[in-house]
Amino acid sequence: MAGDSKEQHLSLSVYSSLRKLSCPSVDGLYLREAGSMQELLCTPSLHRMDILKWICTRICPSLRDKFSTIKSSETEEVAKEITQFGHEMLLCKSDDLELIKGFATPLRQLLFLEQLLMIAGQQDTSSDDMCSESSGGGSVTNEDLLKELMSPDHLTDLIQLMNPVCNPWSAHIQEYLKATQSTRAKPNSSKTDESHHHDSGCGKLSNDNIAEATALLQSTRCTLEELRKECEFLQLEASGPAASLSPCALKVAISDMAQLMTAFSQVYNTDFRGYCQRAPPVLNPNACVFQSVHQLLHHCNMELEALQQLSKTSSTLTGIVKQIQTDRRFWANGEKHTLPSQLEALKNRFSAFLSPHQS
């Protein structure tokens, strides 16, 4: 019962949201029962598909052109477009056509509709805020800022921000940079003596630390060059069959291979080295005798098997011949007779036929 109450609550919420957003598909419908609302929203129909199309075009107006090119009878194509849009919005799977067509569970359909309507309502709120900002003071919107940031002119800056290569400065170099910036920021006023004293102090600070900073930069540069040489394969662009091999997978494979080689070397040194250094065994000169005896026994076994097979065949033929001689299979004078009796009768008839001629 809890599931039914939750579905009814969601049906009321989704239907009221459609009424608030002035969905044309629910205008003129005065539904008061949650069951009727659930039937409208969760039963496969063209009306339900029109509601989904209206919500999607409200979120993304560019879908209106796609839906206009599809005929109203081509519900399969409309369902595919809505499924793709829902997948792009991370609300359903790329092949979740059952949900869009209305064959999924009512709870799942209502949750999907509720999420779509929440996005549509948020877009209306954000559009109102953008209108008020543009009318009030000419503020830059998020869309304009993203367009400016993703423009080709700022592409290198964006890549550098997403993939930083410089490490933070050390503490004493930061102090030196702050002192230099403060010196540049101070204007040249009538206090020439004080500014001259300050410049001399900064010059003294730079003279004390310039050698250390230079040495640190040089050592850092050398370290980075060595690391770049060792990891040169990571800097290459992925191309060909090796593109599917990630650096992390390569590191794991190298680590596993190193462990296997270490384990094999230990087992070889402890167990196999003594066996590998032994001389090969000397064969017994009588081995040819055993080989010939084995061959003779093998041939003898083959002959015995052939004789056994011949004996079985002979006994089978004997039984067949005996059955032919004893069974009554041939008709003569309205009765069945055996083969020997028929041959005997034929012989008697032939003798009787030849006797007049011989006399």
CSV table of C-alpha atoms in Angstrom, one decimal:
chain,number,residue,atom,x,y,z
A,1,MET,CA,0.0,0.0,0.0
A,2,ALA,CA,2.9,2.3,0.6
A,3,GLY,CA,4.0,2.0,-3.0
A,4,ASP,CA,0.4,3.0,-4.1
A,5,SER,CA,0.3,6.0,-1.9
A,6,LYS,CA,3.7,7.2,-3.1
A,7,GLU,CA,2.7,6.8,-6.7
A,8,GLN,CA,-0.5,8.7,-6.1
A,9,HIS,CA,1.5,11.5,-4.4
A,10,LEU,CA,3.8,11.7,-7.3
A,11,SER,CA,0.9,11.7,-9.8
A,12,LEU,CA,-0.6,14.7,-8.0
A,13,SER,CA,2.7,16.5,-7.9
A,14,VAL,CA,3.6,15.9,-11.6
A,15,TYR,CA,0.1,16.9,-12.7
A,16,SER,CA,0.1,20.1,-10.6
A,17,SER,CA,3.5,21.0,-12.0
A,18,LEU,CA,2.2,20.6,-15.6
A,19,ARG,CA,-0.7,22.9,-14.7
A,20,LYS,CA,1.6,25.5,-13.3
A,21,LEU,CA,3.9,25.4,-16.3
A,22,SER,CA,0.8,25.8,-18.6
A,23,CYS,CA,1.3,22.6,-20.5
A,24,PRO,CA,-1.1,22.7,-23.5
A,25,SER,CA,-1.7,18.9,-23.3
A,26,VAL,CA,-3.4,19.2,-19.9
A,27,ASP,CA,-5.4,22.4,-20.6
A,28,GLY,CA,-9.1,21.5,-20.5
A,29,LEU,CA,-8.5,18.4,-18.4
A,30,TYR,CA,-10.0,18.7,-15.0
A,31,LEU,CA,-8.8,15.6,-13.3
A,32,ARG,CA,-9.4,15.4,-9.5
A,33,GLU,CA,-8.5,11.8,-8.7
A,34,ALA,CA,-4.9,10.5,-8.4
A,35,GLY,CA,-5.8,7.3,-10.2
A,36,SER,CA,-6.9,9.2,-13.3
A,37,MET,CA,-3.8,11.4,-13.2
A,38,GLN,CA,-1.6,8.3,-13.0
A,39,GLU,CA,-3.4,6.7,-15.9
A,40,LEU,CA,-2.8,9.7,-18.0
A,41,LEU,CA,0.9,10.0,-17.1
A,42,CYS,CA,1.8,6.3,-17.1
A,43,THR,CA,-0.3,4.7,-19.8
A,44,PRO,CA,1.2,4.5,-23.3
A,45,SER,CA,-0.6,6.9,-25.6
A,46,LEU,CA,-0.1,9.7,-28.0
A,47,HIS,CA,-1.3,12.2,-25.4
A,48,ARG,CA,1.4,11.1,-23.0
A,49,MET,CA,4.0,11.3,-25.8
A,50,ASP,CA,2.9,14.9,-26.5
A,51,ILE,CA,3.4,15.8,-22.8
A,52,LEU,CA,7.0,14.4,-23.0
A,53,LYS,CA,7.7,16.2,-26.2
A,54,TRP,CA,6.4,19.5,-24.7
A,55,ILE,CA,8.6,19.1,-21.6
A,56,CYS,CA,11.7,18.3,-23.7
A,57,THR,CA,11.2,21.3,-26.0
A,58,ARG,CA,10.6,23.5,-23.0
A,59,ILE,CA,14.0,22.4,-21.6
A,60,CYS,CA,15.8,22.5,-25.0
A,61,PRO,CA,14.0,24.6,-27.6
A,62,SER,CA,16.2,23.3,-30.4
A,63,LEU,CA,14.4,19.9,-30.1
A,64,ARG,CA,11.3,21.6,-31.6
A,65,ASP,CA,12.9,21.5,-35.1
A,66,LYS,CA,13.7,17.8,-34.8
A,67,PHE,CA,10.2,16.9,-33.6
A,68,SER,CA,8.7,19.0,-36.5
A,69,THR,CA,10.5,16.8,-39.1
A,70,ILE,CA,9.1,13.6,-37.6
A,71,LYS,CA,5.5,12.6,-38.4
A,72,SER,CA,3.0,12.2,-35.6
A,73,SER,CA,2.6,8.5,-36.5
A,74,GLU,CA,6.3,7.8,-36.1
A,75,THR,CA,6.2,7.3,-32.4
A,76,GLU,CA,9.3,5.1,-32.5
A,77,GLU,CA,11.5,7.9,-33.8
A,78,VAL,CA,10.0,10.4,-31.3
A,79,ALA,CA,10.8,7.9,-28.5
A,80,LYS,CA,14.4,7.5,-29.6
A,81,GLU,CA,14.9,11.3,-29.7
A,82,ILE,CA,13.5,11.6,-26.2
A,83,THR,CA,15.5,8.7,-24.9
A,84,GLN,CA,18.7,10.3,-26.3
A,85,PHE,CA,17.8,13.6,-24.7
A,86,GLY,CA,17.1,11.9,-21.4
A,87,HIS,CA,20.4,10.1,-21.6
A,88,GLU,CA,22.2,13.4,-22.2
A,89,MET,CA,20.5,14.8,-19.2
A,90,LEU,CA,21.7,11.8,-17.1
A,91,LEU,CA,18.1,10.8,-16.3
A,92,CYS,CA,17.9,7.4,-18.1
A,93,LYS,CA,20.0,4.9,-20.1
A,94,SER,CA,20.7,5.2,-23.8
A,95,ASP,CA,18.5,2.2,-24.7
A,96,ASP,CA,15.7,2.8,-22.1
A,97,LEU,CA,12.9,3.0,-24.7
A,98,GLU,CA,10.5,1.1,-22.4
A,99,LEU,CA,10.5,4.0,-20.0
A,100,ILE,CA,9.8,6.6,-22.7
A,101,LYS,CA,7.1,4.5,-24.4
A,102,GLY,CA,5.3,4.0,-21.0
A,103,PHE,CA,5.9,0.3,-20.4
A,104,ALA,CA,8.1,0.7,-17.3
A,105,THR,CA,6.7,0.7,-13.8
A,106,PRO,CA,4.5,3.7,-12.8
A,107,LEU,CA,6.8,4.7,-10.0
A,108,ARG,CA,9.8,4.9,-12.4
A,109,GLN,CA,7.9,6.8,-15.0
A,110,LEU,CA,6.6,9.4,-12.5
A,111,LEU,CA,10.1,9.9,-11.0
A,112,PHE,CA,11.4,10.5,-14.6
A,113,LEU,CA,8.7,13.0,-15.3
A,114,GLU,CA,9.3,14.8,-11.9
A,115,GLN,CA,13.0,15.2,-12.7
A,116,LEU,CA,12.2,16.6,-16.1
A,117,LEU,CA,9.7,19.1,-14.7
A,118,MET,CA,12.2,20.1,-12.0
A,119,ILE,CA,14.8,21.0,-14.7
A,120,ALA,CA,12.1,22.8,-16.7
A,121,GLY,CA,11.1,24.9,-13.7
A,122,GLN,CA,14.7,25.7,-12.8
A,123,GLN,CA,15.3,26.9,-16.4
A,124,ASP,CA,12.3,29.2,-16.1
A,125,THR,CA,13.7,30.6,-12.8
A,126,SER,CA,17.2,31.1,-14.2
A,127,SER,CA,15.8,32.8,-17.4
A,128,ASP,CA,13.8,35.2,-15.1
A,129,ASP,CA,17.0,36.0,-13.1
A,130,MET,CA,19.0,36.6,-16.3
A,131,CYS,CA,16.3,38.9,-17.7
A,132,SER,CA,16.3,40.9,-14.4
A,133,GLU,CA,20.1,41.2,-14.4
A,134,SER,CA,20.3,42.3,-18.1
A,135,SER,CA,17.6,44.9,-17.5
A,136,GLY,CA,19.2,46.2,-14.2
A,137,GLY,CA,22.9,46.6,-14.9
A,138,GLY,CA,24.2,44.7,-17.9
A,139,SER,CA,25.8,41.8,-15.9
A,140,VAL,CA,27.6,39.0,-17.8
A,141,THR,CA,25.7,35.7,-17.8
A,142,ASN,CA,27.2,32.3,-17.3
A,143,GLU,CA,26.6,31.4,-20.9
A,144,ASP,CA,28.5,34.4,-22.1
A,145,LEU,CA,31.3,33.7,-19.7
A,146,LEU,CA,31.6,30.1,-20.9
A,147,LYS,CA,31.6,31.2,-24.5
A,148,GLU,CA,34.4,33.6,-23.8
A,149,LEU,CA,36.4,31.0,-21.8
A,150,MET,CA,36.0,28.3,-24.5
A,151,SER,CA,36.9,30.6,-27.4
A,152,PRO,CA,40.0,29.8,-29.4
A,153,ASP,CA,41.8,32.9,-28.1
A,154,HIS,CA,41.7,31.6,-24.5
A,155,LEU,CA,42.1,27.9,-25.3
A,156,THR,CA,45.8,27.9,-24.3
A,157,ASP,CA,45.1,29.6,-21.0
A,158,LEU,CA,42.3,27.1,-20.3
A,159,ILE,CA,44.7,24.2,-21.0
A,160,GLN,CA,47.3,25.7,-18.8
A,161,LEU,CA,44.8,26.2,-15.9
A,162,MET,CA,43.6,22.6,-16.2
A,163,ASN,CA,47.1,21.1,-16.5
A,164,PRO,CA,49.5,23.2,-14.3
A,165,VAL,CA,53.2,22.5,-14.7
A,166,CYS,CA,54.8,25.0,-12.3
A,167,ASN,CA,55.3,24.2,-8.6
A,168,PRO,CA,54.7,26.9,-5.9
A,169,TRP,CA,57.7,29.1,-5.1
A,170,SER,CA,59.6,28.5,-1.9
A,171,ALA,CA,59.1,30.8,1.1
A,172,HIS,CA,62.2,33.0,0.7
A,173,ILE,CA,61.5,33.5,-3.1
A,174,GLN,CA,58.0,34.5,-2.3
A,175,GLU,CA,59.3,37.1,0.1
A,176,TYR,CA,61.6,38.4,-2.5
A,177,LEU,CA,58.8,38.7,-5.1
A,178,LYS,CA,56.6,40.5,-2.6
A,179,ALA,CA,59.3,43.0,-1.8
A,180,THR,CA,60.0,43.6,-5.5
A,181,GLN,CA,56.3,44.1,-6.3
A,182,SER,CA,55.9,46.5,-3.3
A,183,THR,CA,58.9,48.5,-4.6
A,184,ARG,CA,57.4,48.8,-8.1
A,185,ALA,CA,54.0,49.7,-6.6
A,186,LYS,CA,55.4,52.7,-4.7
A,187,PRO,CA,55.3,56.0,-6.7
A,188,ASN,CA,58.3,58.3,-6.9
A,189,SER,CA,57.4,61.2,-4.6
A,190,SER,CA,59.4,64.0,-3.0
A,191,LYS,CA,60.8,61.7,-0.4
A,192,THR,CA,63.8,60.8,-2.5
A,193,ASP,CA,66.0,59.9,0.4
A,194,GLU,CA,63.6,57.4,1.9
A,195,SER,CA,62.9,55.8,-1.5
A,196,HIS,CA,66.6,55.7,-2.2
A,197,HIS,CA,67.2,54.0,1.1
A,198,HIS,CA,64.4,51.5,0.4
A,199,ASP,CA,65.7,50.7,-3.1
A,200,SER,CA,69.2,50.1,-1.7
A,201,GLY,CA,67.7,47.8,0.9
A,202,CYS,CA,65.8,45.9,-1.9
A,203,GLY,CA,69.0,45.7,-3.9
A,204,LYS,CA,70.8,44.3,-0.9
A,205,LEU,CA,68.1,41.7,-0.4
A,206,SER,CA,68.3,40.7,-4.1
A,207,ASN,CA,72.1,40.5,-4.0
A,208,ASP,CA,71.9,38.2,-0.9
A,209,ASN,CA,69.3,35.8,-2.4
A,210,ILE,CA,70.0,36.0,-6.1
A,211,ALA,CA,72.7,33.3,-6.0
A,212,GLU,CA,70.6,30.9,-3.9
A,213,ALA,CA,67.5,31.4,-6.2
A,214,THR,CA,69.6,30.9,-9.3
A,215,ALA,CA,71.1,27.7,-7.9
A,216,LEU,CA,67.7,26.4,-6.9
A,217,LEU,CA,66.2,27.2,-10.3
A,218,GLN,CA,69.1,25.4,-12.0
A,219,SER,CA,68.8,22.3,-9.9
A,220,THR,CA,65.0,22.3,-10.4
A,221,ARG,CA,65.5,22.6,-14.1
A,222,CYS,CA,68.0,19.7,-14.2
A,223,THR,CA,65.6,17.5,-12.1
A,224,LEU,CA,62.7,18.3,-14.4
A,225,GLU,CA,64.8,17.4,-17.5
A,226,GLU,CA,65.8,14.1,-16.0
A,227,LEU,CA,62.2,13.3,-15.1
A,228,ARG,CA,61.1,14.2,-18.6
A,229,LYS,CA,63.7,11.9,-20.2
A,230,GLU,CA,62.6,9.0,-17.9
A,231,CYS,CA,58.9,9.6,-18.6
A,232,GLU,CA,59.2,10.5,-22.2
A,233,PHE,CA,56.7,7.8,-23.3
A,234,LEU,CA,54.0,9.5,-21.2
A,235,GLN,CA,54.3,12.7,-23.2
A,236,LEU,CA,53.7,11.0,-26.5
A,237,GLU,CA,50.3,11.4,-28.1
A,238,ALA,CA,48.1,8.2,-28.0
A,239,SER,CA,48.1,6.7,-31.5
A,240,GLY,CA,47.8,3.2,-33.0
A,241,PRO,CA,47.3,0.0,-31.0
A,242,ALA,CA,49.2,1.4,-28.0
A,243,ALA,CA,46.6,4.1,-27.5
A,244,SER,CA,44.4,1.7,-25.4
A,245,LEU,CA,47.3,1.1,-23.0
A,246,SER,CA,47.2,3.7,-20.2
A,247,PRO,CA,50.2,4.8,-18.2
A,248,CYS,CA,48.6,3.4,-15.0
A,249,ALA,CA,48.1,0.0,-16.7
A,250,LEU,CA,51.7,0.0,-18.0
A,251,LYS,CA,53.0,0.7,-14.5
A,252,VAL,CA,51.0,-2.2,-13.0
A,253,ALA,CA,52.2,-4.5,-15.7
A,254,ILE,CA,55.8,-3.6,-15.2
A,255,SER,CA,55.5,-4.0,-11.4
A,256,ASP,CA,53.9,-7.5,-11.8
A,257,MET,CA,56.6,-8.5,-14.3
A,258,ALA,CA,59.4,-7.3,-11.9
A,259,GLN,CA,57.8,-9.3,-9.0
A,260,LEU,CA,57.5,-12.5,-11.2
A,261,MET,CA,61.1,-12.2,-12.3
A,262,THR,CA,62.3,-11.7,-8.7
A,263,ALA,CA,60.4,-14.7,-7.5
A,264,PHE,CA,61.6,-16.9,-10.4
A,265,SER,CA,65.3,-15.9,-9.8
A,266,GLN,CA,64.9,-16.8,-6.1
A,267,VAL,CA,63.4,-20.2,-7.0
A,268,TYR,CA,66.0,-20.8,-9.6
A,269,ASN,CA,68.9,-20.0,-7.3
A,270,THR,CA,67.6,-22.2,-4.5
A,271,ASP,CA,66.1,-25.2,-6.3
A,272,PHE,CA,66.8,-25.4,-10.0
A,273,ARG,CA,70.4,-24.2,-10.3
A,274,GLY,CA,71.9,-27.5,-9.1
A,275,TYR,CA,69.8,-29.5,-11.6
A,276,CYS,CA,70.6,-27.3,-14.5
A,277,GLN,CA,74.3,-27.6,-14.0
A,278,ARG,CA,74.3,-31.4,-14.0
A,279,ALA,CA,75.6,-33.4,-17.0
A,280,PRO,CA,73.0,-35.2,-19.1
A,281,PRO,CA,72.2,-38.8,-18.2
A,282,VAL,CA,73.9,-41.6,-20.0
A,283,LEU,CA,71.5,-43.9,-21.9
A,284,ASN,CA,71.7,-47.7,-21.3
A,285,PRO,CA,73.0,-49.6,-24.3
A,286,ASN,CA,70.3,-52.2,-23.8
A,287,ALA,CA,67.6,-49.7,-24.5
A,288,CYS,CA,67.3,-50.9,-28.2
A,289,VAL,CA,66.5,-54.4,-26.9
A,290,PHE,CA,63.6,-53.1,-24.8
A,291,GLN,CA,62.4,-51.1,-27.7
A,292,SER,CA,62.4,-54.1,-30.1
A,293,VAL,CA,60.6,-56.3,-27.5
A,294,HIS,CA,58.0,-53.5,-27.0
A,295,GLN,CA,57.4,-53.4,-30.8
A,296,LEU,CA,57.0,-57.2,-31.0
A,297,LEU,CA,54.6,-57.2,-28.1
A,298,HIS,CA,52.6,-54.4,-29.8
A,299,HIS,CA,52.4,-56.3,-33.1
A,300,CYS,CA,51.4,-59.5,-31.2
A,301,ASN,CA,48.6,-57.6,-29.5
A,302,MET,CA,47.4,-56.2,-32.9
A,303,GLU,CA,47.4,-59.8,-34.4
A,304,LEU,CA,45.4,-61.1,-31.4
A,305,GLU,CA,42.9,-58.4,-31.8
A,306,ALA,CA,42.6,-59.1,-35.5
A,307,LEU,CA,42.0,-62.9,-34.8
A,308,GLN,CA,39.5,-62.0,-32.2
A,309,GLN,CA,37.7,-59.8,-34.7
A,310,LEU,CA,37.8,-62.6,-37.3
A,311,SER,CA,36.4,-65.1,-34.9
A,312,LYS,CA,33.5,-62.8,-34.1
A,313,THR,CA,32.9,-62.2,-37.8
A,314,SER,CA,33.0,-66.0,-38.6
A,315,SER,CA,30.5,-66.8,-35.8
A,316,THR,CA,28.2,-64.0,-36.9
A,317,LEU,CA,28.2,-65.3,-40.5
A,318,THR,CA,27.6,-68.9,-39.3
A,319,GLY,CA,24.6,-67.8,-37.4
A,320,ILE,CA,23.2,-65.9,-40.4
A,321,VAL,CA,23.7,-68.9,-42.7
A,322,LYS,CA,22.1,-71.3,-40.2
A,323,GLN,CA,19.1,-68.9,-39.8
A,324,ILE,CA,18.7,-68.8,-43.6
A,325,GLN,CA,18.7,-72.6,-43.8
A,326,THR,CA,16.3,-73.2,-40.9
A,327,ASP,CA,13.8,-70.4,-41.4
A,328,ARG,CA,10.8,-71.0,-43.7
A,329,ARG,CA,10.9,-68.1,-46.0
A,330,PHE,CA,10.1,-69.4,-49.5
A,331,TRP,CA,6.6,-70.1,-50.8
A,332,ALA,CA,5.7,-73.3,-52.8
A,333,ASN,CA,2.3,-74.9,-53.3
A,334,GLY,CA,0.8,-72.5,-50.8
A,335,GLU,CA,3.3,-73.2,-48.0
A,336,LYS,CA,6.6,-71.8,-46.8
A,337,HIS,CA,9.6,-74.0,-47.1
A,338,THR,CA,13.3,-73.7,-46.1
A,339,LEU,CA,16.1,-73.1,-48.5
A,340,PRO,CA,17.5,-76.7,-48.4
A,341,SER,CA,14.1,-78.2,-49.1
A,342,GLN,CA,13.5,-75.8,-52.0
A,343,LEU,CA,16.9,-76.7,-53.4
A,344,GLU,CA,16.1,-80.4,-53.0
A,345,ALA,CA,12.8,-80.0,-54.8
A,346,LEU,CA,14.4,-78.0,-57.6
A,347,LYS,CA,17.1,-80.7,-57.9
A,348,ASN,CA,14.4,-83.5,-58.2
A,349,ARG,CA,12.5,-81.5,-60.8
A,350,PHE,CA,15.6,-81.0,-62.8
A,351,SER,CA,16.4,-84.7,-62.6
A,352,ALA,CA,12.9,-85.6,-63.6
A,353,PHE,CA,13.1,-83.3,-66.5
A,354,LEU,CA,16.3,-84.8,-67.8
A,355,SER,CA,15.4,-88.5,-67.3
A,356,PRO,CA,13.0,-88.8,-70.5
A,357,HIS,CA,15.6,-87.3,-72.7
A,358,GLN,CA,18.4,-89.6,-71.4
A,359,SER,CA,16.2,-92.7,-72.0
